mmCIF file of C-alpha atoms and ligand atoms in Angstrom:
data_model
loop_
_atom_site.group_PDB
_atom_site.id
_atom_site.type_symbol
_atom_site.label_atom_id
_atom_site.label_comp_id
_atom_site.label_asym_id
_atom_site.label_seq_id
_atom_site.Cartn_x
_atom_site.Cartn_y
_atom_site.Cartn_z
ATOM 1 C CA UNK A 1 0.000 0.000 0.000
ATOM 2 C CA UNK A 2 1.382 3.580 -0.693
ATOM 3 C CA UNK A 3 0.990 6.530 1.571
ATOM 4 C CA UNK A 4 0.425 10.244 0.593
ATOM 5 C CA UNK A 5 2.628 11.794 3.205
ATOM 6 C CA UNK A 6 1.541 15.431 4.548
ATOM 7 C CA UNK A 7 3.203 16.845 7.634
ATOM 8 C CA UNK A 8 3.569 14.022 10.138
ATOM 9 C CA UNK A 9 0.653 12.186 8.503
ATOM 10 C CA UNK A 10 0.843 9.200 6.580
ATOM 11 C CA UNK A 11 -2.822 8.451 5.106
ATOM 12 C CA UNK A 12 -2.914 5.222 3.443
ATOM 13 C CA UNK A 13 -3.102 6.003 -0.707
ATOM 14 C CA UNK A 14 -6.589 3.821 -0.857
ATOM 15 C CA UNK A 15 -9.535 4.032 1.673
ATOM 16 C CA UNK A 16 -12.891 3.078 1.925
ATOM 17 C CA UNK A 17 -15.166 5.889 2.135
ATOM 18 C CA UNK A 18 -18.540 4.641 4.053
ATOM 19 C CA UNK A 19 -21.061 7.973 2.893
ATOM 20 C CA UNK A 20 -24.487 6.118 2.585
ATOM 21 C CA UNK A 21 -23.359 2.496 3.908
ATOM 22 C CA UNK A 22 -25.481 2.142 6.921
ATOM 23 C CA UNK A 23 -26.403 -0.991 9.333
ATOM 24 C CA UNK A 24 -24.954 -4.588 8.602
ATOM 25 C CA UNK A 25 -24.003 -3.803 5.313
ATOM 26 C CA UNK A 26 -20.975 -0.911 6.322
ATOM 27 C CA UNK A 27 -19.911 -3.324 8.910
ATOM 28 C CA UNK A 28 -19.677 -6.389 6.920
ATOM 29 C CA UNK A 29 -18.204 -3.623 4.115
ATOM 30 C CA UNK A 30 -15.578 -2.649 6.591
ATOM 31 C CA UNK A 31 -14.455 -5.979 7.925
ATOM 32 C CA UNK A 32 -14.071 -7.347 4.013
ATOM 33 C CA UNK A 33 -11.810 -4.334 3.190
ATOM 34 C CA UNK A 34 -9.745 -4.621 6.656
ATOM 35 C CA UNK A 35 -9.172 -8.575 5.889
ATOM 36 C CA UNK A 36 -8.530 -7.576 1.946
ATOM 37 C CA UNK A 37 -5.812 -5.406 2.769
ATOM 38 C CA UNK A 38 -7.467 -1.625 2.906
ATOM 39 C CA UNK A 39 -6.230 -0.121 5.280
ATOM 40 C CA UNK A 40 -7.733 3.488 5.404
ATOM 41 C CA UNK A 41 -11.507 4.110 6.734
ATOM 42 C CA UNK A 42 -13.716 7.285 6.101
ATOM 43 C CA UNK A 43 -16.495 8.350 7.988
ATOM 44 C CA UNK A 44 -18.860 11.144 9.715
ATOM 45 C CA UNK A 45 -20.646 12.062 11.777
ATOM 46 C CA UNK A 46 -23.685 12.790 9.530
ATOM 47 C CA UNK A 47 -22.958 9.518 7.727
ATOM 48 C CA UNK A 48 -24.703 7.554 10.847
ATOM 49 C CA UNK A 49 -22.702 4.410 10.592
ATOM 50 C CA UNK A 50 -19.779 5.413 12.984
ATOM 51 C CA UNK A 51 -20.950 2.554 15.274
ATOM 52 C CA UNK A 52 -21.080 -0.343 12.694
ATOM 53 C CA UNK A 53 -17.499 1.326 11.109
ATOM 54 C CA UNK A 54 -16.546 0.033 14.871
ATOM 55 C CA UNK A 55 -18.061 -2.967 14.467
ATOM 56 C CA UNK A 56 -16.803 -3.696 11.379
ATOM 57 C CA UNK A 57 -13.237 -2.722 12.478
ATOM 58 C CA UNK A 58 -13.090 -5.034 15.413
ATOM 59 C CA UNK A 59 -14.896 -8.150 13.555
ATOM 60 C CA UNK A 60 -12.006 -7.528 11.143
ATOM 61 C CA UNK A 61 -9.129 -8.935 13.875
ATOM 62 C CA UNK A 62 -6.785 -6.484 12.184
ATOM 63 C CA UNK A 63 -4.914 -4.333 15.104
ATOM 64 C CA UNK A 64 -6.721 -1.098 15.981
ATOM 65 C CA UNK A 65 -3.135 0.754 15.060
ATOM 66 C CA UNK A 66 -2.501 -0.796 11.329
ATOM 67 C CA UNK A 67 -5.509 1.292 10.367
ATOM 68 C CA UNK A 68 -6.199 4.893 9.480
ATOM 69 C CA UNK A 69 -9.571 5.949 10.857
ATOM 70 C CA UNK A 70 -10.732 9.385 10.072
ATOM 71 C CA UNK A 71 -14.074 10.886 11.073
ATOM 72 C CA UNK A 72 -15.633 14.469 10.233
ATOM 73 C CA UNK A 73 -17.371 16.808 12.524
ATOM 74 C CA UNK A 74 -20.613 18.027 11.171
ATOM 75 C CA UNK A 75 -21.527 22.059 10.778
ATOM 76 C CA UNK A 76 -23.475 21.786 13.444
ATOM 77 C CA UNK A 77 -21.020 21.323 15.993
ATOM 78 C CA UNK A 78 -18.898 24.061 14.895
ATOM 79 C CA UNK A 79 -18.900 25.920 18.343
ATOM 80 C CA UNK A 80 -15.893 25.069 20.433
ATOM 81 C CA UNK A 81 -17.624 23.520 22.711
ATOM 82 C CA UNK A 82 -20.359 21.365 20.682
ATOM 83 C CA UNK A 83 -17.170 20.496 18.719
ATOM 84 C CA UNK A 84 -15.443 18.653 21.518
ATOM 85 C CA UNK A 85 -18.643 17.095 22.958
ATOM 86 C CA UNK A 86 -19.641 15.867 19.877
ATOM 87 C CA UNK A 87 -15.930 14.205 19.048
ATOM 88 C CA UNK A 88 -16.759 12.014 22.493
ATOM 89 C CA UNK A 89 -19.547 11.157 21.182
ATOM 90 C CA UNK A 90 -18.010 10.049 17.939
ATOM 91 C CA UNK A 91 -15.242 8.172 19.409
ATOM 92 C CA UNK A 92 -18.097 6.501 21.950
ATOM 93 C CA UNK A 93 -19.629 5.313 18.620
ATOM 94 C CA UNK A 94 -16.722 3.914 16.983
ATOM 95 C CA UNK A 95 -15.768 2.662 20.435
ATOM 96 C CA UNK A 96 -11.903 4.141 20.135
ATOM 97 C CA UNK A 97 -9.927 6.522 22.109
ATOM 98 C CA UNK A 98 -9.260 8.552 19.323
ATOM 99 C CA UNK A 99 -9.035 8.643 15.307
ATOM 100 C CA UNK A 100 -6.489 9.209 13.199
ATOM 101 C CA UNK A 101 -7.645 12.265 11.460
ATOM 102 C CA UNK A 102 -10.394 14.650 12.355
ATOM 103 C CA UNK A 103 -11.955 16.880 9.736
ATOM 104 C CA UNK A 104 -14.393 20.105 9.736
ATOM 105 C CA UNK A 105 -16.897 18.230 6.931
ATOM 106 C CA UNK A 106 -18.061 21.818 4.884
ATOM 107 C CA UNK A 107 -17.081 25.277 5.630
ATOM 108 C CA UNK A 108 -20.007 26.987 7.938
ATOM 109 C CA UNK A 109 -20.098 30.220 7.836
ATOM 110 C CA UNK A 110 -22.511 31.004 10.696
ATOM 111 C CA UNK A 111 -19.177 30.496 12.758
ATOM 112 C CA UNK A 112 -16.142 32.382 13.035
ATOM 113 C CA UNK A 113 -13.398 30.115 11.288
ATOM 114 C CA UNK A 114 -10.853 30.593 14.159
ATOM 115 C CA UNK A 115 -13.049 29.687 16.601
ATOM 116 C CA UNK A 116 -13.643 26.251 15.162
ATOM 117 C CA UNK A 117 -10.638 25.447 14.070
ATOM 118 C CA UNK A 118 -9.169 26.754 17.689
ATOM 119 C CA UNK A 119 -11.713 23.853 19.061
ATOM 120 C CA UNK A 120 -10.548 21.189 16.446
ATOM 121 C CA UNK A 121 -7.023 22.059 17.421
ATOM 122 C CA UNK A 122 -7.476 21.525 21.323
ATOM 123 C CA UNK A 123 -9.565 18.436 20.164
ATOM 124 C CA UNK A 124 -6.074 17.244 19.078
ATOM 125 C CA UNK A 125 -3.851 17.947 22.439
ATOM 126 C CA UNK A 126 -6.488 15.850 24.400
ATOM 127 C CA UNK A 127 -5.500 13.220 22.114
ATOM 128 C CA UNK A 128 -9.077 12.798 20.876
ATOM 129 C CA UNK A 129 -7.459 12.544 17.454
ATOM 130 C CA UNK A 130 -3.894 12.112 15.873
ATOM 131 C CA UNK A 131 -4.549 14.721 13.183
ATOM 132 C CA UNK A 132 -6.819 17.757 12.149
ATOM 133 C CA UNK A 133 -7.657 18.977 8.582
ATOM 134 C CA UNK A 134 -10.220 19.921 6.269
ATOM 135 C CA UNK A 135 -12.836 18.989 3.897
ATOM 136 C CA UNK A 136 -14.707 20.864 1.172
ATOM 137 C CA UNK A 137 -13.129 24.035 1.441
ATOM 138 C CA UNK A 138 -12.190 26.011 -1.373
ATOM 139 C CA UNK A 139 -8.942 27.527 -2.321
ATOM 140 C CA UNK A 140 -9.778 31.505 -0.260
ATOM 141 C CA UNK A 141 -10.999 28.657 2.498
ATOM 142 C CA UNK A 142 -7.883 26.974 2.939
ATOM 143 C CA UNK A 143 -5.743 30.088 2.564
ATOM 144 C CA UNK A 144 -8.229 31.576 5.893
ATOM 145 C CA UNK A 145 -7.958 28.002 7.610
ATOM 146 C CA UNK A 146 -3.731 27.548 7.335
ATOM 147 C CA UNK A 147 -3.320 31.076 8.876
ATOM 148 C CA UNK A 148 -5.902 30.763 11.601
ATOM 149 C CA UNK A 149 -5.086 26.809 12.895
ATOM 150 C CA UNK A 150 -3.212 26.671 15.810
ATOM 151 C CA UNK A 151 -2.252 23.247 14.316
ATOM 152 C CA UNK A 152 -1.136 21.685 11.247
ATOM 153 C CA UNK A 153 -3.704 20.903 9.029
ATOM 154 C CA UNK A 154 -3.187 17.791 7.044
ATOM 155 C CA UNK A 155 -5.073 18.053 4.253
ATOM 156 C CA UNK A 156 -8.741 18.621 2.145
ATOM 157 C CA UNK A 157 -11.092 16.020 1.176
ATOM 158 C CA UNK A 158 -12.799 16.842 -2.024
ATOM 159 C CA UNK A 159 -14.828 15.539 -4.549
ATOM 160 C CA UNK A 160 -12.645 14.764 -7.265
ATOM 161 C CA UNK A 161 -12.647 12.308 -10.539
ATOM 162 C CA UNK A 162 -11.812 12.631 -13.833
ATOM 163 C CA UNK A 163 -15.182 14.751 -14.645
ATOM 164 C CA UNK A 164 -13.710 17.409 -11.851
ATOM 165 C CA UNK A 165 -11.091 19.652 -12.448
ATOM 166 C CA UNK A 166 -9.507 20.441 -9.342
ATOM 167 C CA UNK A 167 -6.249 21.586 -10.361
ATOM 168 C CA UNK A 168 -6.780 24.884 -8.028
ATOM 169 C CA UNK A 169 -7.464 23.086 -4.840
ATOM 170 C CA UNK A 170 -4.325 20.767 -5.747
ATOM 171 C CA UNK A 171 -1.941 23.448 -6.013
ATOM 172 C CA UNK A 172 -3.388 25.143 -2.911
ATOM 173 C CA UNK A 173 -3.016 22.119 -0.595
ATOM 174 C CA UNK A 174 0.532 21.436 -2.162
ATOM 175 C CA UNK A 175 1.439 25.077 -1.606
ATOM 176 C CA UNK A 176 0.748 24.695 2.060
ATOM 177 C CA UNK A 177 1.442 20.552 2.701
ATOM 178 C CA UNK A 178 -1.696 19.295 2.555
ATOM 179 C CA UNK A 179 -3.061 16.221 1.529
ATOM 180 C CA UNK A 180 -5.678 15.981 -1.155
ATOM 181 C CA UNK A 181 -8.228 12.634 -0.560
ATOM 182 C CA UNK A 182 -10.757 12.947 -3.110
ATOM 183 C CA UNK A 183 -14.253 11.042 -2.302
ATOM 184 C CA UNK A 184 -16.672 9.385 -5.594
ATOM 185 C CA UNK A 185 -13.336 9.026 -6.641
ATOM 186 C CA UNK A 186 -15.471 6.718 -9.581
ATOM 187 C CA UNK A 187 -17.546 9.351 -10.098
ATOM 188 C CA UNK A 188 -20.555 7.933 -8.684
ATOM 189 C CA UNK A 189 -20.101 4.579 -11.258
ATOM 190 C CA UNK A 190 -20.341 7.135 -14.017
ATOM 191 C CA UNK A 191 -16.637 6.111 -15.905
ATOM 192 C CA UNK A 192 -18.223 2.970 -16.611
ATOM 193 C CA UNK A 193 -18.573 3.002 -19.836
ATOM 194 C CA UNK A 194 -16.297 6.256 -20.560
ATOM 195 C CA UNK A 195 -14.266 4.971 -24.259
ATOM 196 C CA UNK A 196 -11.106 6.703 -22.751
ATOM 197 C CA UNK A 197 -11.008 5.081 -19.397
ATOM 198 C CA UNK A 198 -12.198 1.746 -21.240
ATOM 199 C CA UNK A 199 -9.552 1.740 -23.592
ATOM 200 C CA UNK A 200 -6.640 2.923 -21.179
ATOM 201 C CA UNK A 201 -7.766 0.005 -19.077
ATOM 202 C CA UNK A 202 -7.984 -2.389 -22.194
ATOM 203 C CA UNK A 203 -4.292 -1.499 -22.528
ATOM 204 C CA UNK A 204 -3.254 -2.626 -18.949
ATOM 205 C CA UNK A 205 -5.775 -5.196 -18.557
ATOM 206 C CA UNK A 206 -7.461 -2.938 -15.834
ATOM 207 C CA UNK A 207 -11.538 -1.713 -15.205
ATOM 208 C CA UNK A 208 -12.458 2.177 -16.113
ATOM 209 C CA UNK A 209 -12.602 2.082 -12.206
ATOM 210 C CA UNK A 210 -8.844 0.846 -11.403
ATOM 211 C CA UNK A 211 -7.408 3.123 -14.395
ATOM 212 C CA UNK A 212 -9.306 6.172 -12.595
ATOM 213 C CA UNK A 213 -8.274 5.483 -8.861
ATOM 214 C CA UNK A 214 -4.509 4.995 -10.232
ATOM 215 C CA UNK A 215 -4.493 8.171 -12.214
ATOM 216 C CA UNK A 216 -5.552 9.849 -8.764
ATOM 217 C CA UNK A 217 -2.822 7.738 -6.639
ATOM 218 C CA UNK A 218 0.060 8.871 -9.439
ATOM 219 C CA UNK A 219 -0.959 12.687 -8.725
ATOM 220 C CA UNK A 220 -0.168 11.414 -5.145
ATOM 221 C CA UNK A 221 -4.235 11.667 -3.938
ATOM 222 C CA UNK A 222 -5.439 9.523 -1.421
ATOM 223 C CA UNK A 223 -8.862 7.908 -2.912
ATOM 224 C CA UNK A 224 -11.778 6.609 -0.751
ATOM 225 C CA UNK A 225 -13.956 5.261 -2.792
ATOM 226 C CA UNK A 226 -17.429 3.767 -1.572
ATOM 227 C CA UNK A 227 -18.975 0.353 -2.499
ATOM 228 C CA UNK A 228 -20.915 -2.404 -1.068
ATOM 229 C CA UNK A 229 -20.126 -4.861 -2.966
ATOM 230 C CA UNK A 230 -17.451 -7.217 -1.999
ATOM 231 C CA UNK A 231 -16.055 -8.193 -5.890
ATOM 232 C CA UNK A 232 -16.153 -3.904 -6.041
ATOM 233 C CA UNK A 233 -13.485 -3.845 -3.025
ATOM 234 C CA UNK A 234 -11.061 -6.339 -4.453
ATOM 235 C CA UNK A 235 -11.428 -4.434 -7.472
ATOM 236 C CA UNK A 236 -10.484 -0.819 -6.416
ATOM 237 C CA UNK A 237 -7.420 -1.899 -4.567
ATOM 238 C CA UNK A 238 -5.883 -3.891 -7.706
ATOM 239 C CA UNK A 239 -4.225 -0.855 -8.850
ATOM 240 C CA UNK A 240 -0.574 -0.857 -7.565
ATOM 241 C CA UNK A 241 0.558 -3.279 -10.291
ATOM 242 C CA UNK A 242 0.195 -0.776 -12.746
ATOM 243 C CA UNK A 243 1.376 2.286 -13.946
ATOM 244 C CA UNK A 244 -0.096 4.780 -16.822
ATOM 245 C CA UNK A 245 2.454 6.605 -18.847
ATOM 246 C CA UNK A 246 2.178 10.684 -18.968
ATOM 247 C CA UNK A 247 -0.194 10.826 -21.697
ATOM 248 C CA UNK A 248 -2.526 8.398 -20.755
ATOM 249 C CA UNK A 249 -2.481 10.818 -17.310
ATOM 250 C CA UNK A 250 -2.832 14.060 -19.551
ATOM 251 C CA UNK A 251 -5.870 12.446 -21.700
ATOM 252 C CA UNK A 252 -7.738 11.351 -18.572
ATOM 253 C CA UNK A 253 -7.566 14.702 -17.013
ATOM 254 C CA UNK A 254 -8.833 16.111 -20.502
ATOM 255 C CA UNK A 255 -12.029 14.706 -19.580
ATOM 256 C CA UNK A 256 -12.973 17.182 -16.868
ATOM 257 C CA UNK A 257 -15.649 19.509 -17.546
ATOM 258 C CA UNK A 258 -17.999 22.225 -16.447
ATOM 259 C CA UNK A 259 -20.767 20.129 -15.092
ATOM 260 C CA UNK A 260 -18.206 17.137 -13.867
ATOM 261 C CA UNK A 261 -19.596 18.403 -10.048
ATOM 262 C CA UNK A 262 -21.972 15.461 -8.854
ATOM 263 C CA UNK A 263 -22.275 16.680 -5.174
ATOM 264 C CA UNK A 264 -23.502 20.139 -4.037
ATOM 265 C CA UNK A 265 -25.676 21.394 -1.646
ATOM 266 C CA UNK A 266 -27.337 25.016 -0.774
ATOM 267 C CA UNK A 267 -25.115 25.104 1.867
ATOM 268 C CA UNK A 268 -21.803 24.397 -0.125
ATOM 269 C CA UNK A 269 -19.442 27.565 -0.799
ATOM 270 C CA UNK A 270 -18.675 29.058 -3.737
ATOM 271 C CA UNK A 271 -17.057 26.251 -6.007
ATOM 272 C CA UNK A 272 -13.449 27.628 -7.612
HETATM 273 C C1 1BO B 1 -22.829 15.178 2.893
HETATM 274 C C2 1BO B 1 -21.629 14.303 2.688
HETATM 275 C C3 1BO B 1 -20.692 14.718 1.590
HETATM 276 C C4 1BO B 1 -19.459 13.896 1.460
HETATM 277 O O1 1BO B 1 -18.811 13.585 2.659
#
């Protein structure tokens, strides 16, 4: 398994991401990845399945400290102290002293940005989480978070697929060390059928879905992306035998365009 390295964090290249697994199926889901080798879990608060991710960690038998948990905080609990009470609760949930990397899930305006992030930070020196970062913030959002954290922030989860052009938000998190970890990494399913991502695979003997999660592991992105289906998790992580040349890199990223967004919400900020 690589790592994409930011700061002192090392996040595990390929993840599961858990948004809209609920009950028996994201624990069964998260044991199968654990015992096939993943070694990276997403969740959230708002996600509701931070108890069965638990469950699904400890049915797995592999040791709490081989994996990479991360959770996010939702908007909600954006005051310092809502933040911290509703980390306890989190970790209650998952049943773990702490996680491995703690995010703010979408900028919220209706709270000072210091303040938060001066919560998410003391959420760290309790040891309530190894890590701190970000998620869905833009580029003027990530400028405003770096200067105001008291702590290093490790990096942004985005949406991001070949459909999504996120060059800006790359060069902002490599301009200040962070991370990127892109979530529907697949696109939702939607590269299925995509002739370019079919025939770069045809080349290498690899699915539309494999060629897409390497081209995001060779820009050195950590992918999570979702699935309940078993075959689909052996799948994803079959992609470190591979490697696509430059070109094949530049003509996937040629795909992007201006509708590639497939998740956005009232609340979401202004896009770059
Ligand atoms: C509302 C959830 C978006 C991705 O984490």
């Amino acid at each position: 398994m690589l790592f994409v390295e930011a700061k002192s964090a090392r996040i595990p290249a390929l993840g599961l991401g858990t948004w809209e697994l609920d009950g028996r199926t994201c624990a069964r889901v998260v044991e199968q990845a654990l015992r096939l080798g993943y070694r990276h879990i997403d969740t959230a608060q708002v996600y509701d399945n931070e108890r069965e991710v638990g469950d699904g960690l400890r049915s797995s038998g592999v040791r709490r400290d081989d994996v990479f948990v991360t959770t996010k905080v939702w908007t909600n609990h954006f005051a310092p102290h809502d933040l911290e009470r509703s980390v306890k609760e989190s970790l209650v949930r998952l049943r773990l002293p702490h996680v491995d990397l703690l995010l703010l899930h979408w900028p919220n305006p209706h709270v000072p940005l210091a303040e938060t992030l001066g919560a998410l930070a003391h959420a760290k020196r309790l040891g309530l989480t190894r890590h701190v970062g970000l998620s869905n913030f833009t580029v003027a959002l990530i400028e405003e978070a770096v200067a105001a954290s008291p702590e290093p922030l490790v990096c942004d989860q985005v949406e991001y697929h070949p459909y999504l052009d996120q060059s800006k938000v790359r060069a902002a998190c490599e301009r200040h060390g962070l991370a990127l970890v892109a979530y529907s990494p697949i696109a939702k399913g939607r590269i299925k059928h995509d002739e370019t991502l079919v025939g770069i695979g045809r080349a290498h003997g690899k699915t539309p879905a494999q060629v897409c999660l390497r081209w995001l592991v060779q820009q050195n992105v950590a992918a999570i992306p979702r699935t309940s289906r078993i075959e689909r998790l052996s799948e994803n992580i079959e992609i470190f035998d591979f490697e696509l040349s430059q070109e094949e890199m530049s003509r996937i990223s040629a795909l992007a365009h201006p509708k590639g967004r497939l998740t956005d919400f009232g609340f979401a900020p202004k896009w770059d």
